[in-house]
Coordinates of C-alpha atoms in Angstrom, one line a residue:
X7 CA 65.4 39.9 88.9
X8 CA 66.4 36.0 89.0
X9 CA 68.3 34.9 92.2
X10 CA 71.8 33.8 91.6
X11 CA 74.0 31.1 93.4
X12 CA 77.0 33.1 92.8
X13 CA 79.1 30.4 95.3
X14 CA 78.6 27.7 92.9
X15 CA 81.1 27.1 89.9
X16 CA 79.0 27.0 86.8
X17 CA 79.8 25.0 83.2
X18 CA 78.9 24.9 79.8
X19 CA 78.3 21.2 78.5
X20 CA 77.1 20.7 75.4
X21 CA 74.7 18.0 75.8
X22 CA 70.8 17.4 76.5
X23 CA 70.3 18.2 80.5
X24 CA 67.5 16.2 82.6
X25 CA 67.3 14.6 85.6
X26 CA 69.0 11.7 86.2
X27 CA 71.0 12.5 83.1
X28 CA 74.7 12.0 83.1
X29 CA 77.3 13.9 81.2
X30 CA 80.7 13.2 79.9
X31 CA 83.2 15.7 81.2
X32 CA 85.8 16.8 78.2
X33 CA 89.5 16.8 79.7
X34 CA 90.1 20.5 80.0
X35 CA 86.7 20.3 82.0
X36 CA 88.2 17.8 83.9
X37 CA 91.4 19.6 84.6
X38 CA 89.5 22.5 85.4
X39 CA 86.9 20.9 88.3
X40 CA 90.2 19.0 90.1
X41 CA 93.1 20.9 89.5
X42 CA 92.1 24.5 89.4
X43 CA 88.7 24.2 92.0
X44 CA 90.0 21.3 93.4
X45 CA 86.6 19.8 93.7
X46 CA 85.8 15.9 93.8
X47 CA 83.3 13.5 93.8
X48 CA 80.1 14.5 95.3
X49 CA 80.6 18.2 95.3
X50 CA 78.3 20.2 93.7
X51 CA 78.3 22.7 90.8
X52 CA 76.0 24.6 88.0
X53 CA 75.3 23.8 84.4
X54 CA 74.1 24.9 81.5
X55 CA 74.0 24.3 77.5
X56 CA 72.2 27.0 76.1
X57 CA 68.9 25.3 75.6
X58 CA 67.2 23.5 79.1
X59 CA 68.2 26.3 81.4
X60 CA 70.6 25.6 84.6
X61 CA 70.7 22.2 86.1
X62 CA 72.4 21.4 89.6
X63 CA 74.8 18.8 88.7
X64 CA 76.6 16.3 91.0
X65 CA 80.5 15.6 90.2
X66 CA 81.3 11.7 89.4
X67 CA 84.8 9.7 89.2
X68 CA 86.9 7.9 91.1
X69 CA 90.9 9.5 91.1
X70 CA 89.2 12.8 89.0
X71 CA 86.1 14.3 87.7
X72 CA 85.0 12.4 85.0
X73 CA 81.7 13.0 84.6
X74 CA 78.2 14.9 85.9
X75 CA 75.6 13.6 86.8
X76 CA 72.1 16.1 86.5
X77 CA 70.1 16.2 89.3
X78 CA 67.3 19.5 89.9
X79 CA 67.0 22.4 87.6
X80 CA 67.6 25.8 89.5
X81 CA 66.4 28.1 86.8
X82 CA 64.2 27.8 83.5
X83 CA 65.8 28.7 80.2
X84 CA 65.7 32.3 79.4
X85 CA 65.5 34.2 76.0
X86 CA 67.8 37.0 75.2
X87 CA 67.6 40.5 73.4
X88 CA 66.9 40.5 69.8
X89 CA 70.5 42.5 69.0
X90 CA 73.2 42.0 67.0
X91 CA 76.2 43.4 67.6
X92 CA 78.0 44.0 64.3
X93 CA 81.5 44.8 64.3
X94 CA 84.5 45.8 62.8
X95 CA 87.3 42.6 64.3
X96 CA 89.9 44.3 66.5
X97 CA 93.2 42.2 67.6
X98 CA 93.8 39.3 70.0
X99 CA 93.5 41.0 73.4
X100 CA 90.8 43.7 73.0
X101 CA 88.9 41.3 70.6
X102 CA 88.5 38.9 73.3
X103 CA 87.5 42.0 75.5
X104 CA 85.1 43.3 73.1
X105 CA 83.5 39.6 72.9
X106 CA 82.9 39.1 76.3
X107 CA 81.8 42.8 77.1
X108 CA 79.1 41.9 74.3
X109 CA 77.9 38.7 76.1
X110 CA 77.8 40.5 79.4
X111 CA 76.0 43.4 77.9
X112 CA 73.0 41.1 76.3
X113 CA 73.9 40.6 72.7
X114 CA 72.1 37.8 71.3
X115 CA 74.4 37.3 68.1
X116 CA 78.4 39.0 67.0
X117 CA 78.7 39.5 63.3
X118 CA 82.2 40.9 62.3
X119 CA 82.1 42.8 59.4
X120 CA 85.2 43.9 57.2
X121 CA 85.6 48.0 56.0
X122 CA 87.9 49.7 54.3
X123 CA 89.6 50.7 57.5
X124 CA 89.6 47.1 59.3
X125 CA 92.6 46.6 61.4
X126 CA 92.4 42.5 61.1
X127 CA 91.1 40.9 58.3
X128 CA 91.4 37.1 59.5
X129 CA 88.9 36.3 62.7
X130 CA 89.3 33.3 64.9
X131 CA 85.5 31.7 65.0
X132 CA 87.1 29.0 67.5
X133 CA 88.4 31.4 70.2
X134 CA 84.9 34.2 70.1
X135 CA 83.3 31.1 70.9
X136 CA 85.4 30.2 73.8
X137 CA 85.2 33.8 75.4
X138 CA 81.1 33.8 74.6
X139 CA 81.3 30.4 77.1
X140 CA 83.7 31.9 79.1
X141 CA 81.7 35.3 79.8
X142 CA 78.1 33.4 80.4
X143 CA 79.8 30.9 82.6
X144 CA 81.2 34.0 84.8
X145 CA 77.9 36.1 84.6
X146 CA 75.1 33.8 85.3
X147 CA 74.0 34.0 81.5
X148 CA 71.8 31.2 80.2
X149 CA 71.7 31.8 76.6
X150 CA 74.6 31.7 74.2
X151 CA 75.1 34.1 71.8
X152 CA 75.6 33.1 68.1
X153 CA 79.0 34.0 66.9
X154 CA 79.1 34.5 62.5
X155 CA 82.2 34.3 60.2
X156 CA 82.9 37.8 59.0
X157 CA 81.9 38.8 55.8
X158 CA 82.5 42.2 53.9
X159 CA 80.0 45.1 55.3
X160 CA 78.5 45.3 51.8
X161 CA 77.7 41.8 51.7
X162 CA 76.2 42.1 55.3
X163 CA 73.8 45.2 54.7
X164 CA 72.8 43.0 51.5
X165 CA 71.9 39.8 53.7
X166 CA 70.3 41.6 56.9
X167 CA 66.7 41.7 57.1
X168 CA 64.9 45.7 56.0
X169 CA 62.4 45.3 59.0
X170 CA 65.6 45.3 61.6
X171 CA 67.0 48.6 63.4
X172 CA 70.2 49.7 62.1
X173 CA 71.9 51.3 65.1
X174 CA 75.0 52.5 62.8
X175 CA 77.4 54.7 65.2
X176 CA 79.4 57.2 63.5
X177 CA 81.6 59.7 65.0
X178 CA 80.9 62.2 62.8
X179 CA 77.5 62.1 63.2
X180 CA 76.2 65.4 64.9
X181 CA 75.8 64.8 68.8
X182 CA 72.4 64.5 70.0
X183 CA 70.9 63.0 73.3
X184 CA 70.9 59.7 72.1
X185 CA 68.3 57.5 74.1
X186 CA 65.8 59.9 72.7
X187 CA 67.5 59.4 69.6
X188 CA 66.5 55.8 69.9
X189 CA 63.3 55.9 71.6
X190 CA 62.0 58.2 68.6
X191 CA 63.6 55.4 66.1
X192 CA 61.6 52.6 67.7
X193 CA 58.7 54.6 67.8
X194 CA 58.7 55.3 64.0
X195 CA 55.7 54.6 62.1
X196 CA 53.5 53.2 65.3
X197 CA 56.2 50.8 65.8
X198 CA 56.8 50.6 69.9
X199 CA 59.4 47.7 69.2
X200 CA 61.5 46.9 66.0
X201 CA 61.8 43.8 65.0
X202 CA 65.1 43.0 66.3
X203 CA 68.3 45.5 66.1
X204 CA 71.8 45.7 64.8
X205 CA 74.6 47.8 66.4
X206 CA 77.0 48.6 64.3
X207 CA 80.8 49.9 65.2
X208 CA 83.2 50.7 62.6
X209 CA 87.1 50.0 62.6
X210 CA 89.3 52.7 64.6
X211 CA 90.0 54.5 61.2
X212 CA 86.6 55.3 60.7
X213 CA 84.1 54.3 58.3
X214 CA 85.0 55.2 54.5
X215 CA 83.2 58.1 52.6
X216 CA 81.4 55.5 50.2
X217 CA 80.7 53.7 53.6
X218 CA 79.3 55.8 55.4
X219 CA 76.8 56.8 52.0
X220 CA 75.6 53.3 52.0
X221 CA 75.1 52.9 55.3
X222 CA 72.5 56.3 54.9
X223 CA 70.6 54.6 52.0
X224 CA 69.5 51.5 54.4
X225 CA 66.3 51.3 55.2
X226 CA 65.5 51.9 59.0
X227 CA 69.1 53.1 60.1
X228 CA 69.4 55.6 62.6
X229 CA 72.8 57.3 62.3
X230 CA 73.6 57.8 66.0
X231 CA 76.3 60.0 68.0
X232 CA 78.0 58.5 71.4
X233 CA 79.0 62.1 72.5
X234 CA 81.6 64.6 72.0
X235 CA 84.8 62.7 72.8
X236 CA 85.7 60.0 69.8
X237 CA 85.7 56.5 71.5
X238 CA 88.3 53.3 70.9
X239 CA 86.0 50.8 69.0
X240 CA 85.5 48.2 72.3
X241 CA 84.6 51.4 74.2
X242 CA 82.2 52.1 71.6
X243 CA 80.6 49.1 71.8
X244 CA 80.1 49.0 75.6
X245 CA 78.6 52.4 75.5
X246 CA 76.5 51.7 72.3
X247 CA 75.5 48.5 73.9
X248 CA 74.2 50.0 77.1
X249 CA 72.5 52.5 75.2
X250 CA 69.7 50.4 73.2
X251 CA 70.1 48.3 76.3
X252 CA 68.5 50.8 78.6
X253 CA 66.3 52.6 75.8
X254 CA 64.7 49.5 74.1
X255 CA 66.2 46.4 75.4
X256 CA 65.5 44.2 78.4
X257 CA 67.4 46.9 81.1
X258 CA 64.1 49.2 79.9
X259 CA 62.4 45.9 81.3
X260 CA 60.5 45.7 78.0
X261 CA 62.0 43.3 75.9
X262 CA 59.9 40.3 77.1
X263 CA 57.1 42.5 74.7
X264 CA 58.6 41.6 71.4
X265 CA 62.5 42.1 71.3
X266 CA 63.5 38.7 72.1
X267 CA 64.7 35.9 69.9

Protein backbone atom coordinates (compact mmCIF):
# COMPACT_ATOMS: atom_id res chain seq x y z
CA UNK A 1 0.00 0.00 0.00
CA UNK A 2 1.38 3.59 -0.89
CA UNK A 3 2.49 5.70 2.18
CA UNK A 4 0.40 8.75 2.79
CA UNK A 5 1.37 12.28 4.19
CA UNK A 6 -2.01 12.52 5.77
CA UNK A 7 -0.58 16.01 7.74
CA UNK A 8 -0.29 17.80 4.57
CA UNK A 9 -3.24 19.70 2.93
CA UNK A 10 -3.56 18.48 -0.63
CA UNK A 11 -4.99 20.48 -3.95
CA UNK A 12 -6.25 19.90 -7.18
CA UNK A 13 -4.74 22.40 -9.86
CA UNK A 14 -5.38 21.99 -13.10
CA UNK A 15 -2.19 22.59 -14.80
CA UNK A 16 1.04 20.72 -16.05
CA UNK A 17 3.25 19.84 -12.68
CA UNK A 18 7.19 19.69 -12.81
CA UNK A 19 9.83 20.91 -10.93
CA UNK A 20 10.55 24.23 -10.76
CA UNK A 21 7.02 24.81 -12.26
CA UNK A 22 4.87 27.44 -10.81
CA UNK A 23 1.18 27.56 -10.70
CA UNK A 24 -1.49 30.17 -10.54
CA UNK A 25 -3.64 29.81 -7.47
CA UNK A 26 -7.60 30.53 -8.47
CA UNK A 27 -9.21 32.80 -5.67
CA UNK A 28 -11.34 30.34 -3.87
CA UNK A 29 -7.86 28.38 -3.67
CA UNK A 30 -6.50 31.31 -2.40
CA UNK A 31 -9.20 31.91 0.21
CA UNK A 32 -8.96 28.45 1.12
CA UNK A 33 -4.80 28.15 1.79
CA UNK A 34 -5.04 31.76 4.05
CA UNK A 35 -8.22 32.11 5.50
CA UNK A 36 -9.45 28.65 6.24
CA UNK A 37 -5.66 26.80 6.87
CA UNK A 38 -4.25 29.86 7.53
CA UNK A 39 -1.03 28.92 5.79
CA UNK A 40 1.53 31.56 4.14
CA UNK A 41 4.36 31.85 2.31
CA UNK A 42 6.83 29.12 2.53
CA UNK A 43 4.56 26.52 4.01
CA UNK A 44 4.21 23.49 2.41
CA UNK A 45 1.30 21.44 0.92
CA UNK A 46 0.30 18.50 -1.73
CA UNK A 47 -0.80 18.64 -5.32
CA UNK A 48 -2.19 16.97 -7.78
CA UNK A 49 -3.97 17.32 -11.41
CA UNK A 50 -4.98 14.06 -12.36
CA UNK A 51 -2.18 13.28 -14.82
CA UNK A 52 1.74 13.75 -13.23
CA UNK A 53 0.98 12.21 -9.92
CA UNK A 54 1.44 14.29 -6.49
CA UNK A 55 4.01 17.01 -6.41
CA UNK A 56 5.24 18.85 -3.02
CA UNK A 57 4.43 22.30 -3.65
CA UNK A 58 5.78 25.43 -1.92
CA UNK A 59 3.14 28.42 -1.21
CA UNK A 60 4.18 31.90 -2.95
CA UNK A 61 2.75 35.69 -2.31
CA UNK A 62 3.32 38.40 -0.45
CA UNK A 63 -0.10 39.65 1.74
CA UNK A 64 -1.85 35.95 0.52
CA UNK A 65 -1.25 32.81 -1.37
CA UNK A 66 -1.09 33.65 -4.79
CA UNK A 67 0.61 31.02 -6.26
CA UNK A 68 2.62 27.40 -5.98
CA UNK A 69 5.52 26.84 -6.76
CA UNK A 70 6.38 22.72 -7.67
CA UNK A 71 9.16 21.43 -6.13
CA UNK A 72 9.66 17.17 -5.67
CA UNK A 73 7.16 14.60 -6.68
CA UNK A 74 6.12 12.36 -3.58
CA UNK A 75 4.23 9.75 -5.55
CA UNK A 76 3.99 8.62 -9.34
CA UNK A 77 0.58 8.78 -11.09
CA UNK A 78 -1.61 5.92 -10.50
CA UNK A 79 -4.35 4.26 -12.76
CA UNK A 80 -7.69 3.44 -11.47
CA UNK A 81 -10.27 0.53 -11.75
CA UNK A 82 -11.84 0.11 -15.05
CA UNK A 83 -15.67 0.64 -13.48
CA UNK A 84 -18.35 2.73 -14.22
CA UNK A 85 -20.65 3.50 -11.88
CA UNK A 86 -23.97 4.14 -13.68
CA UNK A 87 -26.68 5.62 -11.94
CA UNK A 88 -30.03 6.72 -11.55
CA UNK A 89 -29.44 10.98 -10.28
CA UNK A 90 -30.74 11.25 -6.67
CA UNK A 91 -31.33 15.01 -5.14
CA UNK A 92 -28.90 17.72 -3.94
CA UNK A 93 -27.63 16.30 -0.59
CA UNK A 94 -27.46 12.44 -1.11
CA UNK A 95 -26.25 13.12 -4.80
CA UNK A 96 -23.32 14.83 -3.57
CA UNK A 97 -23.04 11.82 -1.07
CA UNK A 98 -23.44 9.21 -3.58
CA UNK A 99 -20.62 11.15 -5.72
CA UNK A 100 -18.11 11.22 -3.38
CA UNK A 101 -18.87 7.63 -1.86
CA UNK A 102 -18.14 6.65 -5.69
CA UNK A 103 -14.73 8.44 -5.81
CA UNK A 104 -13.70 7.00 -2.45
CA UNK A 105 -14.86 3.56 -3.40
CA UNK A 106 -12.56 3.51 -6.81
CA UNK A 107 -14.90 4.34 -9.68
CA UNK A 108 -13.05 5.37 -12.58
CA UNK A 109 -16.08 7.23 -14.42
CA UNK A 110 -20.17 8.30 -13.07
CA UNK A 111 -22.69 8.03 -15.82
CA UNK A 112 -26.30 9.11 -14.65
CA UNK A 113 -28.81 7.52 -16.45
CA UNK A 114 -32.61 8.53 -16.65
CA UNK A 115 -35.58 5.56 -15.94
CA UNK A 116 -38.98 5.58 -15.82
CA UNK A 117 -38.86 5.94 -12.05
CA UNK A 118 -35.95 8.82 -11.80
CA UNK A 119 -36.56 11.02 -9.00
CA UNK A 120 -34.52 14.15 -10.73
CA UNK A 121 -34.36 14.61 -14.23
CA UNK A 122 -31.94 17.77 -14.49
CA UNK A 123 -28.13 16.88 -13.11
CA UNK A 124 -25.71 19.49 -12.23
CA UNK A 125 -22.24 18.42 -14.34
CA UNK A 126 -20.57 21.60 -12.54
CA UNK A 127 -21.22 20.53 -8.89
CA UNK A 128 -20.34 16.20 -9.45
CA UNK A 129 -17.26 17.64 -10.58
CA UNK A 130 -16.63 19.67 -7.53
CA UNK A 131 -17.38 16.76 -5.08
CA UNK A 132 -15.14 14.20 -7.45
CA UNK A 133 -12.21 17.04 -6.48
CA UNK A 134 -13.36 17.40 -3.28
CA UNK A 135 -13.37 13.51 -2.30
CA UNK A 136 -9.77 12.71 -4.04
CA UNK A 137 -8.40 15.80 -2.36
CA UNK A 138 -9.65 14.26 1.17
CA UNK A 139 -8.69 10.64 0.33
CA UNK A 140 -5.27 10.73 -1.13
CA UNK A 141 -6.73 9.80 -4.63
CA UNK A 142 -4.57 10.55 -7.62
CA UNK A 143 -6.82 9.96 -10.44
CA UNK A 144 -10.00 11.81 -11.24
CA UNK A 145 -12.88 10.23 -12.16
CA UNK A 146 -14.75 11.15 -15.45
CA UNK A 147 -18.14 12.61 -14.70
CA UNK A 148 -20.87 12.14 -18.12
CA UNK A 149 -24.08 14.19 -18.74
CA UNK A 150 -27.03 11.93 -18.26
CA UNK A 151 -28.65 10.41 -20.94
CA UNK A 152 -31.77 8.04 -21.06
CA UNK A 153 -30.86 4.26 -19.99
CA UNK A 154 -31.94 3.21 -23.46
CA UNK A 155 -29.69 5.36 -25.12
CA UNK A 156 -26.81 4.24 -22.61
CA UNK A 157 -27.16 0.37 -23.01
CA UNK A 158 -27.13 1.43 -26.88
CA UNK A 159 -23.70 3.35 -26.60
CA UNK A 160 -21.80 0.99 -24.01
CA UNK A 161 -19.35 -1.31 -25.27
CA UNK A 162 -20.84 -5.52 -25.58
CA UNK A 163 -17.28 -6.75 -24.22
CA UNK A 164 -17.99 -4.64 -20.77
CA UNK A 165 -19.58 -6.40 -17.48
CA UNK A 166 -23.00 -5.27 -16.75
CA UNK A 167 -23.21 -5.41 -13.00
CA UNK A 168 -27.22 -4.47 -13.16
CA UNK A 169 -28.57 -4.66 -9.38
CA UNK A 170 -32.02 -5.38 -9.09
CA UNK A 171 -34.02 -5.98 -5.99
CA UNK A 172 -35.97 -8.43 -7.20
CA UNK A 173 -33.50 -10.47 -8.37
CA UNK A 174 -33.39 -13.76 -6.29
CA UNK A 175 -30.70 -13.49 -3.45
CA UNK A 176 -27.61 -15.33 -4.02
CA UNK A 177 -24.01 -14.97 -2.43
CA UNK A 178 -22.97 -12.44 -4.65
CA UNK A 179 -19.01 -12.30 -4.83
CA UNK A 180 -19.36 -15.78 -6.20
CA UNK A 181 -22.01 -14.41 -8.22
CA UNK A 182 -19.33 -12.15 -9.71
CA UNK A 183 -16.30 -14.25 -9.61
CA UNK A 184 -18.29 -16.89 -11.86
CA UNK A 185 -19.33 -13.79 -14.22
CA UNK A 186 -15.68 -12.82 -14.76
CA UNK A 187 -14.79 -16.16 -15.19
CA UNK A 188 -17.24 -16.76 -18.07
CA UNK A 189 -15.91 -18.15 -21.17
CA UNK A 190 -12.01 -18.29 -19.97
CA UNK A 191 -12.26 -14.76 -19.22
CA UNK A 192 -10.31 -14.13 -15.63
CA UNK A 193 -10.86 -10.26 -16.17
CA UNK A 194 -13.65 -8.43 -18.19
CA UNK A 195 -12.81 -5.80 -20.01
CA UNK A 196 -13.90 -3.13 -17.89
CA UNK A 197 -17.36 -3.06 -15.75
CA UNK A 198 -20.49 -1.07 -15.29
CA UNK A 199 -22.50 -0.93 -12.01
CA UNK A 200 -25.67 -0.12 -12.45
CA UNK A 201 -28.37 1.29 -9.66
CA UNK A 202 -31.77 2.08 -10.54
CA UNK A 203 -33.96 5.00 -9.13
CA UNK A 204 -35.70 4.33 -5.54
CA UNK A 205 -38.98 3.30 -7.40
CA UNK A 206 -37.42 0.57 -9.02
CA UNK A 207 -36.58 -0.28 -12.39
CA UNK A 208 -39.72 -0.53 -14.84
CA UNK A 209 -41.02 -3.97 -16.18
CA UNK A 210 -39.88 -3.06 -19.86
CA UNK A 211 -36.63 -2.08 -18.03
CA UNK A 212 -35.77 -4.53 -16.37
CA UNK A 213 -36.47 -6.92 -19.88
CA UNK A 214 -33.98 -4.88 -21.67
CA UNK A 215 -31.59 -4.89 -19.22
CA UNK A 216 -31.83 -9.15 -19.51
CA UNK A 217 -31.38 -9.04 -23.26
CA UNK A 218 -27.71 -7.25 -22.83
CA UNK A 219 -25.03 -9.09 -23.57
CA UNK A 220 -22.68 -9.92 -20.56
CA UNK A 221 -25.10 -8.64 -17.76
CA UNK A 222 -25.16 -10.33 -14.57
CA UNK A 223 -28.43 -9.59 -12.81
CA UNK A 224 -27.20 -9.41 -9.15
CA UNK A 225 -28.96 -9.43 -5.64
CA UNK A 226 -27.44 -7.11 -2.56
CA UNK A 227 -29.31 -9.32 0.00
CA UNK A 228 -32.61 -9.68 1.58
CA UNK A 229 -33.29 -6.15 2.90
CA UNK A 230 -34.17 -3.49 -0.17
CA UNK A 231 -31.41 -0.79 0.05
CA UNK A 232 -31.85 3.35 -0.55
CA UNK A 233 -30.09 3.83 -4.01
CA UNK A 234 -26.68 5.65 -2.33
CA UNK A 235 -26.67 2.57 -0.01
CA UNK A 236 -26.83 0.49 -2.97
CA UNK A 237 -24.15 1.83 -4.56
CA UNK A 238 -21.65 1.70 -1.68
CA UNK A 239 -22.46 -1.94 -1.12
CA UNK A 240 -22.50 -2.70 -4.87
CA UNK A 241 -19.28 -0.83 -5.15
CA UNK A 242 -17.47 -2.77 -2.52
CA UNK A 243 -18.66 -5.77 -3.95
CA UNK A 244 -16.84 -5.94 -7.50
CA UNK A 245 -14.31 -3.95 -5.55
CA UNK A 246 -13.33 -6.82 -3.41
CA UNK A 247 -14.26 -9.72 -6.02
CA UNK A 248 -12.61 -8.33 -9.25
CA UNK A 249 -11.27 -4.93 -8.60
CA UNK A 250 -8.03 -3.54 -7.15
CA UNK A 251 -9.21 -4.43 -3.14
CA UNK A 252 -8.82 -8.28 -4.75
CA UNK A 253 -5.29 -6.76 -5.47
CA UNK A 254 -5.77 -7.84 -9.09
CA UNK A 255 -6.65 -5.01 -11.03
CA UNK A 256 -3.13 -3.98 -12.01
CA UNK A 257 -3.66 -7.50 -14.41
CA UNK A 258 -6.02 -6.00 -16.83
CA UNK A 259 -8.93 -3.92 -15.06
CA UNK A 260 -7.46 -0.60 -15.26
CA UNK A 261 -8.04 2.28 -17.53
Amino acid sequence: MPEFDFSAPRLFVDAPLQAGQTVALERNQSNYLGNVLRLATGDNILVFNGRDGEWRAQIAGRKRPDALVIVTPTRPQDRLPDIAYVFAPLKHARLDYMVQKAVEMGASALQPVLTRHTQVSRVNSERMRANVIEAAEQCGILSLAEVAEPVPLDRYLGQRGPSRLLVFCDEAAETANPVQALQQAAAADGIDIPEGIDILIGPEGGFAEEERALLLRQPKTLRLSLGPRILRADTAGVAALALVQAALGDWAGIAGSGLTR
